[in-house]
Amino acid sequence: MGQWTDLDTPHGPVAAWRAEPTGPSRGALVLLQEIFGVNEHIRSVADRFGQAGYTTLAPDLFAPVQPHIELGYGSEDAARGGELRNAVGFDRAVEIAGAAAHRLQDEGLRTGVVGYCWGGSLAFLCNTRLGLPAVSYYGARTVPFLGEPTRAPIVFHFGERDASIPPEAIDAHRAALPNAPIYLYNAGHGFNCELRPDYHADSADVAWRRTLDFFADALK
């Protein structure tokens, strides 16, 4: 079970949920949230990565605008999350993620990044701008950044029935990143989150195994 810790960042102190590994350490991960904050779901994902052997930090990316906010998955909360995402912006969020990565690297841990939804697009930027091995789950805002060259291994998970990521967006990923694995699932957006309507257990399980296999190789 993880706990909150304080993280120094270029944008002031930020709370981050930290999960410690159980058993032998396999490295470390920065876990990047959806637009709903570091809520119960994101904390549970961090804890699960800890159980898989990874020291995991999930920083509160909304902290520069509204710290300690946790949103649900209804339409009003989604609208508020979108406002907070836009107010924080990509650059500040990547800088906060970078501070989390530096904390873990300073502890001598090989570090990667995994992100979901908004965090999925941020994970791509953490790869191109910070050189971190990355796993991106259904990042719907990555296409405008595909011109940025990757600097480390990366994989993508997308739902075939995700209205926010149409086939032409997936094709754009394939064209820009011909060597990156791009996995498609018979699922919609947010299929990894058991609290969302599009949760799809079989797809989530397969993506989880692929994610662990990726980091086992990329952080060895």
PDB file of C-alpha atoms in Angstrom:
ATOM      1  CA  MET A   1       0.000   0.000   0.000  1.00  0.00           C
ATOM      2  CA  GLY A   2       1.448   3.340  -1.048  1.00  0.00           C
ATOM      3  CA  GLN A   3       1.450   6.672   0.715  1.00  0.00           C
ATOM      4  CA  TRP A   4       1.681  10.350  -0.082  1.00  0.00           C
ATOM      5  CA  THR A   5       5.066  12.047  -0.215  1.00  0.00           C
ATOM      6  CA  ASP A   6       6.297  15.524  -1.133  1.00  0.00           C
ATOM      7  CA  LEU A   7       8.118  16.190  -4.388  1.00  0.00           C
ATOM      8  CA  ASP A   8      10.145  19.305  -5.201  1.00  0.00           C
ATOM      9  CA  THR A   9       9.453  20.526  -8.737  1.00  0.00           C
ATOM     10  CA  PRO A  10      10.164  23.629 -10.847  1.00  0.00           C
ATOM     11  CA  HIS A  11       6.579  24.651 -10.030  1.00  0.00           C
ATOM     12  CA  GLY A  12       6.794  24.285  -6.270  1.00  0.00           C
ATOM     13  CA  PRO A  13       6.087  21.362  -3.988  1.00  0.00           C
ATOM     14  CA  VAL A  14       3.809  18.677  -5.400  1.00  0.00           C
ATOM     15  CA  ALA A  15       2.243  15.750  -3.604  1.00  0.00           C
ATOM     16  CA  ALA A  16       2.927  12.348  -5.154  1.00  0.00           C
ATOM     17  CA  TRP A  17       1.588   8.910  -4.355  1.00  0.00           C
ATOM     18  CA  ARG A  18       4.510   6.545  -3.799  1.00  0.00           C
ATOM     19  CA  ALA A  19       4.306   2.772  -3.898  1.00  0.00           C
ATOM     20  CA  GLU A  20       7.287   0.663  -2.857  1.00  0.00           C
ATOM     21  CA  PRO A  21       8.173  -2.648  -4.516  1.00  0.00           C
ATOM     22  CA  THR A  22       7.311  -5.914  -2.880  1.00  0.00           C
ATOM     23  CA  GLY A  23      10.059  -8.424  -3.461  1.00  0.00           C
ATOM     24  CA  PRO A  24      13.138  -7.718  -5.594  1.00  0.00           C
ATOM     25  CA  SER A  25      13.279  -4.270  -7.194  1.00  0.00           C
ATOM     26  CA  ARG A  26      12.810  -4.175 -10.958  1.00  0.00           C
ATOM     27  CA  GLY A  27      13.350  -0.422 -11.295  1.00  0.00           C
ATOM     28  CA  ALA A  28      11.054   2.575 -11.011  1.00  0.00           C
ATOM     29  CA  LEU A  29       8.128   4.177 -12.815  1.00  0.00           C
ATOM     30  CA  VAL A  30       6.587   7.616 -12.998  1.00  0.00           C
ATOM     31  CA  LEU A  31       2.838   7.077 -13.350  1.00  0.00           C
ATOM     32  CA  LEU A  32       0.928   9.865 -15.080  1.00  0.00           C
ATOM     33  CA  GLN A  33      -2.735  10.417 -14.323  1.00  0.00           C
ATOM     34  CA  GLU A  34      -5.850  10.786 -16.397  1.00  0.00           C
ATOM     35  CA  ILE A  35      -7.699  14.115 -16.233  1.00  0.00           C
ATOM     36  CA  PHE A  36      -9.311  12.943 -12.991  1.00  0.00           C
ATOM     37  CA  GLY A  37      -6.341  13.520 -10.709  1.00  0.00           C
ATOM     38  CA  VAL A  38      -4.362  11.077  -8.604  1.00  0.00           C
ATOM     39  CA  ASN A  39      -7.603   9.483  -7.526  1.00  0.00           C
ATOM     40  CA  GLU A  40      -8.403   6.076  -6.076  1.00  0.00           C
ATOM     41  CA  HIS A  41      -7.921   4.355  -9.422  1.00  0.00           C
ATOM     42  CA  ILE A  42      -4.518   5.893 -10.151  1.00  0.00           C
ATOM     43  CA  ARG A  43      -3.339   5.123  -6.624  1.00  0.00           C
ATOM     44  CA  SER A  44      -4.450   1.508  -7.046  1.00  0.00           C
ATOM     45  CA  VAL A  45      -2.524   1.255 -10.325  1.00  0.00           C
ATOM     46  CA  ALA A  46       0.583   2.646  -8.600  1.00  0.00           C
ATOM     47  CA  ASP A  47       0.190   0.086  -5.825  1.00  0.00           C
ATOM     48  CA  ARG A  48      -0.151  -2.681  -8.397  1.00  0.00           C
ATOM     49  CA  PHE A  49       3.083  -1.642 -10.082  1.00  0.00           C
ATOM     50  CA  GLY A  50       4.679  -1.682  -6.645  1.00  0.00           C
ATOM     51  CA  GLN A  51       3.493  -5.233  -6.163  1.00  0.00           C
ATOM     52  CA  ALA A  52       5.102  -6.046  -9.514  1.00  0.00           C
ATOM     53  CA  GLY A  53       8.465  -4.799  -8.224  1.00  0.00           C
ATOM     54  CA  TYR A  54       8.561  -1.149  -9.311  1.00  0.00           C
ATOM     55  CA  THR A  55       9.022   1.848  -7.057  1.00  0.00           C
ATOM     56  CA  THR A  56       6.254   4.053  -8.432  1.00  0.00           C
ATOM     57  CA  LEU A  57       5.624   7.797  -8.114  1.00  0.00           C
ATOM     58  CA  ALA A  58       2.334   9.299  -9.296  1.00  0.00           C
ATOM     59  CA  PRO A  59       2.701  13.097  -9.019  1.00  0.00           C
ATOM     60  CA  ASP A  60      -0.300  15.372  -8.686  1.00  0.00           C
ATOM     61  CA  LEU A  61      -0.054  17.072 -12.078  1.00  0.00           C
ATOM     62  CA  PHE A  62      -2.881  19.449 -11.221  1.00  0.00           C
ATOM     63  CA  ALA A  63      -0.978  20.857  -8.237  1.00  0.00           C
ATOM     64  CA  PRO A  64       0.086  24.152  -9.881  1.00  0.00           C
ATOM     65  CA  VAL A  65      -3.586  24.995 -10.476  1.00  0.00           C
ATOM     66  CA  GLN A  66      -5.616  23.056  -7.889  1.00  0.00           C
ATOM     67  CA  PRO A  67      -3.744  20.597  -5.680  1.00  0.00           C
ATOM     68  CA  HIS A  68      -5.227  17.515  -4.065  1.00  0.00           C
ATOM     69  CA  ILE A  69      -8.258  17.304  -6.331  1.00  0.00           C
ATOM     70  CA  GLU A  70      -9.769  13.900  -7.068  1.00  0.00           C
ATOM     71  CA  LEU A  71     -12.519  13.630  -9.641  1.00  0.00           C
ATOM     72  CA  GLY A  72     -14.975  10.930 -10.598  1.00  0.00           C
ATOM     73  CA  TYR A  73     -15.924   9.795 -14.084  1.00  0.00           C
ATOM     74  CA  GLY A  74     -19.210  11.625 -14.682  1.00  0.00           C
ATOM     75  CA  SER A  75     -19.661  14.338 -17.298  1.00  0.00           C
ATOM     76  CA  GLU A  76     -19.297  17.260 -14.881  1.00  0.00           C
ATOM     77  CA  ASP A  77     -16.088  15.878 -13.423  1.00  0.00           C
ATOM     78  CA  ALA A  78     -14.759  15.169 -16.911  1.00  0.00           C
ATOM     79  CA  ALA A  79     -15.442  18.768 -17.892  1.00  0.00           C
ATOM     80  CA  ARG A  80     -13.644  20.036 -14.782  1.00  0.00           C
ATOM     81  CA  GLY A  81     -10.736  17.703 -15.443  1.00  0.00           C
ATOM     82  CA  GLY A  82     -10.458  19.035 -18.975  1.00  0.00           C
ATOM     83  CA  GLU A  83     -10.323  22.591 -17.650  1.00  0.00           C
ATOM     84  CA  LEU A  84      -7.557  21.687 -15.209  1.00  0.00           C
ATOM     85  CA  ARG A  85      -5.593  19.830 -17.894  1.00  0.00           C
ATOM     86  CA  ASN A  86      -5.731  22.861 -20.153  1.00  0.00           C
ATOM     87  CA  ALA A  87      -4.773  25.208 -17.333  1.00  0.00           C
ATOM     88  CA  VAL A  88      -1.720  23.140 -16.401  1.00  0.00           C
ATOM     89  CA  GLY A  89      -0.644  22.515 -19.984  1.00  0.00           C
ATOM     90  CA  PHE A  90       1.737  19.963 -21.412  1.00  0.00           C
ATOM     91  CA  ASP A  91       4.992  21.731 -20.596  1.00  0.00           C
ATOM     92  CA  ARG A  92       4.380  22.127 -16.878  1.00  0.00           C
ATOM     93  CA  ALA A  93       3.079  18.578 -16.583  1.00  0.00           C
ATOM     94  CA  VAL A  94       6.190  17.164 -18.272  1.00  0.00           C
ATOM     95  CA  GLU A  95       8.414  19.219 -15.977  1.00  0.00           C
ATOM     96  CA  ILE A  96       6.628  17.806 -12.928  1.00  0.00           C
ATOM     97  CA  ALA A  97       7.000  14.306 -14.335  1.00  0.00           C
ATOM     98  CA  GLY A  98      10.675  15.048 -14.900  1.00  0.00           C
ATOM     99  CA  ALA A  99      11.097  16.033 -11.252  1.00  0.00           C
ATOM    100  CA  ALA A 100       9.571  12.699 -10.229  1.00  0.00           C
ATOM    101  CA  ALA A 101      11.905  10.846 -12.593  1.00  0.00           C
ATOM    102  CA  HIS A 102      14.934  12.698 -11.225  1.00  0.00           C
ATOM    103  CA  ARG A 103      13.933  11.774  -7.672  1.00  0.00           C
ATOM    104  CA  LEU A 104      13.840   8.102  -8.623  1.00  0.00           C
ATOM    105  CA  GLN A 105      17.031   8.268 -10.664  1.00  0.00           C
ATOM    106  CA  ASP A 106      18.819   9.976  -7.778  1.00  0.00           C
ATOM    107  CA  GLU A 107      17.951   6.885  -5.749  1.00  0.00           C
ATOM    108  CA  GLY A 108      19.868   4.814  -8.290  1.00  0.00           C
ATOM    109  CA  LEU A 109      16.779   3.385  -9.985  1.00  0.00           C
ATOM    110  CA  ARG A 110      16.418   2.832 -13.715  1.00  0.00           C
ATOM    111  CA  THR A 111      13.231   4.738 -14.473  1.00  0.00           C
ATOM    112  CA  GLY A 112      10.445   4.593 -17.041  1.00  0.00           C
ATOM    113  CA  VAL A 113       7.083   6.290 -17.413  1.00  0.00           C
ATOM    114  CA  VAL A 114       3.564   5.000 -17.919  1.00  0.00           C
ATOM    115  CA  GLY A 115       0.519   7.178 -18.510  1.00  0.00           C
ATOM    116  CA  TYR A 116      -3.206   6.889 -19.111  1.00  0.00           C
ATOM    117  CA  CYS A 117      -5.473   9.145 -21.192  1.00  0.00           C
ATOM    118  CA  TRP A 118      -3.931  12.641 -20.802  1.00  0.00           C
ATOM    119  CA  GLY A 119      -1.064  10.888 -19.079  1.00  0.00           C
ATOM    120  CA  GLY A 120      -0.655   8.659 -22.126  1.00  0.00           C
ATOM    121  CA  SER A 121       0.171  11.663 -24.279  1.00  0.00           C
ATOM    122  CA  LEU A 122       2.417  13.009 -21.535  1.00  0.00           C
ATOM    123  CA  ALA A 123       4.249   9.683 -21.416  1.00  0.00           C
ATOM    124  CA  PHE A 124       5.116  10.146 -25.087  1.00  0.00           C
ATOM    125  CA  LEU A 125       6.498  13.611 -24.332  1.00  0.00           C
ATOM    126  CA  CYS A 126       8.498  12.249 -21.408  1.00  0.00           C
ATOM    127  CA  ASN A 127      10.096   9.915 -23.921  1.00  0.00           C
ATOM    128  CA  THR A 128      10.863  12.572 -26.542  1.00  0.00           C
ATOM    129  CA  ARG A 129      11.908  15.311 -24.096  1.00  0.00           C
ATOM    130  CA  LEU A 130      13.319  13.411 -21.122  1.00  0.00           C
ATOM    131  CA  GLY A 131      14.520  10.197 -22.761  1.00  0.00           C
ATOM    132  CA  LEU A 132      12.412   7.875 -20.592  1.00  0.00           C
ATOM    133  CA  PRO A 133      11.211   4.449 -21.760  1.00  0.00           C
ATOM    134  CA  ALA A 134       7.457   4.869 -21.996  1.00  0.00           C
ATOM    135  CA  VAL A 135       4.132   3.064 -22.159  1.00  0.00           C
ATOM    136  CA  SER A 136       1.233   5.153 -23.440  1.00  0.00           C
ATOM    137  CA  TYR A 137      -2.344   4.047 -22.795  1.00  0.00           C
ATOM    138  CA  TYR A 138      -4.967   5.659 -25.068  1.00  0.00           C
ATOM    139  CA  GLY A 139      -3.352   9.079 -25.295  1.00  0.00           C
ATOM    140  CA  ALA A 140      -5.776  11.062 -27.418  1.00  0.00           C
ATOM    141  CA  ARG A 141      -3.624  14.193 -27.691  1.00  0.00           C
ATOM    142  CA  THR A 142      -0.356  12.792 -29.025  1.00  0.00           C
ATOM    143  CA  VAL A 143      -0.813  13.339 -32.758  1.00  0.00           C
ATOM    144  CA  PRO A 144       0.294  17.020 -32.775  1.00  0.00           C
ATOM    145  CA  PHE A 145       3.600  15.960 -31.170  1.00  0.00           C
ATOM    146  CA  LEU A 146       4.436  13.007 -33.406  1.00  0.00           C
ATOM    147  CA  GLY A 147       7.127  15.047 -35.137  1.00  0.00           C
ATOM    148  CA  GLU A 148       9.218  14.911 -31.971  1.00  0.00           C
ATOM    149  CA  PRO A 149      11.720  12.031 -32.277  1.00  0.00           C
ATOM    150  CA  THR A 150      11.625   9.318 -29.648  1.00  0.00           C
ATOM    151  CA  ARG A 151      14.713   8.906 -27.465  1.00  0.00           C
ATOM    152  CA  ALA A 152      13.956   5.551 -25.830  1.00  0.00           C
ATOM    153  CA  PRO A 153      11.751   2.495 -26.407  1.00  0.00           C
ATOM    154  CA  ILE A 154       7.996   3.115 -26.363  1.00  0.00           C
ATOM    155  CA  VAL A 155       4.779   1.136 -26.822  1.00  0.00           C
ATOM    156  CA  PHE A 156       1.158   2.214 -27.266  1.00  0.00           C
ATOM    157  CA  HIS A 157      -2.151   0.678 -26.182  1.00  0.00           C
ATOM    158  CA  PHE A 158      -5.311   1.795 -28.000  1.00  0.00           C
ATOM    159  CA  GLY A 159      -8.944   0.701 -27.981  1.00  0.00           C
ATOM    160  CA  GLU A 160     -10.388   0.021 -31.427  1.00  0.00           C
ATOM    161  CA  ARG A 161     -13.718   1.484 -30.299  1.00  0.00           C
ATOM    162  CA  ASP A 162     -12.222   4.649 -28.786  1.00  0.00           C
ATOM    163  CA  ALA A 163     -14.066   7.572 -30.398  1.00  0.00           C
ATOM    164  CA  SER A 164     -11.398  10.009 -29.203  1.00  0.00           C
ATOM    165  CA  ILE A 165      -8.653   8.164 -31.112  1.00  0.00           C
ATOM    166  CA  PRO A 166      -9.980   7.434 -34.626  1.00  0.00           C
ATOM    167  CA  PRO A 167      -8.235   5.041 -37.034  1.00  0.00           C
ATOM    168  CA  GLU A 168      -6.493   7.898 -38.823  1.00  0.00           C
ATOM    169  CA  ALA A 169      -4.841   8.925 -35.541  1.00  0.00           C
ATOM    170  CA  ILE A 170      -3.534   5.398 -35.040  1.00  0.00           C
ATOM    171  CA  ASP A 171      -2.325   5.394 -38.650  1.00  0.00           C
ATOM    172  CA  ALA A 172      -0.455   8.634 -37.917  1.00  0.00           C
ATOM    173  CA  HIS A 173       1.316   6.915 -35.029  1.00  0.00           C
ATOM    174  CA  ARG A 174       2.299   4.017 -37.276  1.00  0.00           C
ATOM    175  CA  ALA A 175       3.627   6.345 -39.961  1.00  0.00           C
ATOM    176  CA  ALA A 176       5.656   8.455 -37.527  1.00  0.00           C
ATOM    177  CA  LEU A 177       6.878   5.553 -35.377  1.00  0.00           C
ATOM    178  CA  PRO A 178       7.256   2.502 -37.616  1.00  0.00           C
ATOM    179  CA  ASN A 179       9.381   0.635 -35.061  1.00  0.00           C
ATOM    180  CA  ALA A 180       7.133   1.199 -32.042  1.00  0.00           C
ATOM    181  CA  PRO A 181       4.715  -1.579 -31.055  1.00  0.00           C
ATOM    182  CA  ILE A 182       1.131  -0.333 -31.295  1.00  0.00           C
ATOM    183  CA  TYR A 183      -1.380  -2.690 -29.704  1.00  0.00           C
ATOM    184  CA  LEU A 184      -5.100  -2.528 -30.493  1.00  0.00           C
ATOM    185  CA  TYR A 185      -7.829  -3.948 -28.265  1.00  0.00           C
ATOM    186  CA  ASN A 186     -11.518  -4.632 -28.799  1.00  0.00           C
ATOM    187  CA  ALA A 187     -12.373  -1.903 -26.309  1.00  0.00           C
ATOM    188  CA  GLY A 188     -13.169   1.764 -25.910  1.00  0.00           C
ATOM    189  CA  HIS A 189     -11.446   4.640 -24.151  1.00  0.00           C
ATOM    190  CA  GLY A 190     -10.274   4.042 -20.597  1.00  0.00           C
ATOM    191  CA  PHE A 191     -10.462   0.261 -20.880  1.00  0.00           C
ATOM    192  CA  ASN A 192      -7.895  -0.184 -18.108  1.00  0.00           C
ATOM    193  CA  CYS A 193      -9.997   1.605 -15.477  1.00  0.00           C
ATOM    194  CA  GLU A 194     -12.492  -0.573 -13.637  1.00  0.00           C
ATOM    195  CA  LEU A 195     -14.450   2.538 -12.615  1.00  0.00           C
ATOM    196  CA  ARG A 196     -15.157   3.668 -16.181  1.00  0.00           C
ATOM    197  CA  PRO A 197     -17.964   2.459 -18.472  1.00  0.00           C
ATOM    198  CA  ASP A 198     -15.485   1.245 -21.095  1.00  0.00           C
ATOM    199  CA  TYR A 199     -13.551  -0.961 -18.687  1.00  0.00           C
ATOM    200  CA  HIS A 200     -12.691  -4.215 -20.452  1.00  0.00           C
ATOM    201  CA  ALA A 201     -11.067  -6.770 -18.186  1.00  0.00           C
ATOM    202  CA  ASP A 202      -9.609  -9.021 -20.885  1.00  0.00           C
ATOM    203  CA  SER A 203      -8.008  -6.103 -22.713  1.00  0.00           C
ATOM    204  CA  ALA A 204      -6.719  -4.627 -19.470  1.00  0.00           C
ATOM    205  CA  ASP A 205      -5.121  -7.944 -18.511  1.00  0.00           C
ATOM    206  CA  VAL A 206      -3.378  -8.378 -21.859  1.00  0.00           C
ATOM    207  CA  ALA A 207      -2.150  -4.765 -21.835  1.00  0.00           C
ATOM    208  CA  TRP A 208      -0.872  -5.214 -18.269  1.00  0.00           C
ATOM    209  CA  ARG A 209       1.189  -8.253 -19.226  1.00  0.00           C
ATOM    210  CA  ARG A 210       2.589  -6.476 -22.270  1.00  0.00           C
ATOM    211  CA  THR A 211       3.442  -3.445 -20.155  1.00  0.00           C
ATOM    212  CA  LEU A 212       5.305  -5.522 -17.587  1.00  0.00           C
ATOM    213  CA  ASP A 213       7.170  -7.369 -20.345  1.00  0.00           C
ATOM    214  CA  PHE A 214       8.149  -4.056 -21.900  1.00  0.00           C
ATOM    215  CA  PHE A 215       9.533  -2.575 -18.697  1.00  0.00           C
ATOM    216  CA  ALA A 216      11.288  -5.819 -17.769  1.00  0.00           C
ATOM    217  CA  ASP A 217      13.290  -5.420 -20.976  1.00  0.00           C
ATOM    218  CA  ALA A 218      13.594  -1.615 -21.149  1.00  0.00           C
ATOM    219  CA  LEU A 219      14.743  -1.193 -17.515  1.00  0.00           C
ATOM    220  CA  LYS A 220      16.964  -4.263 -17.209  1.00  0.00           C
TER     221      LYS A 220
END
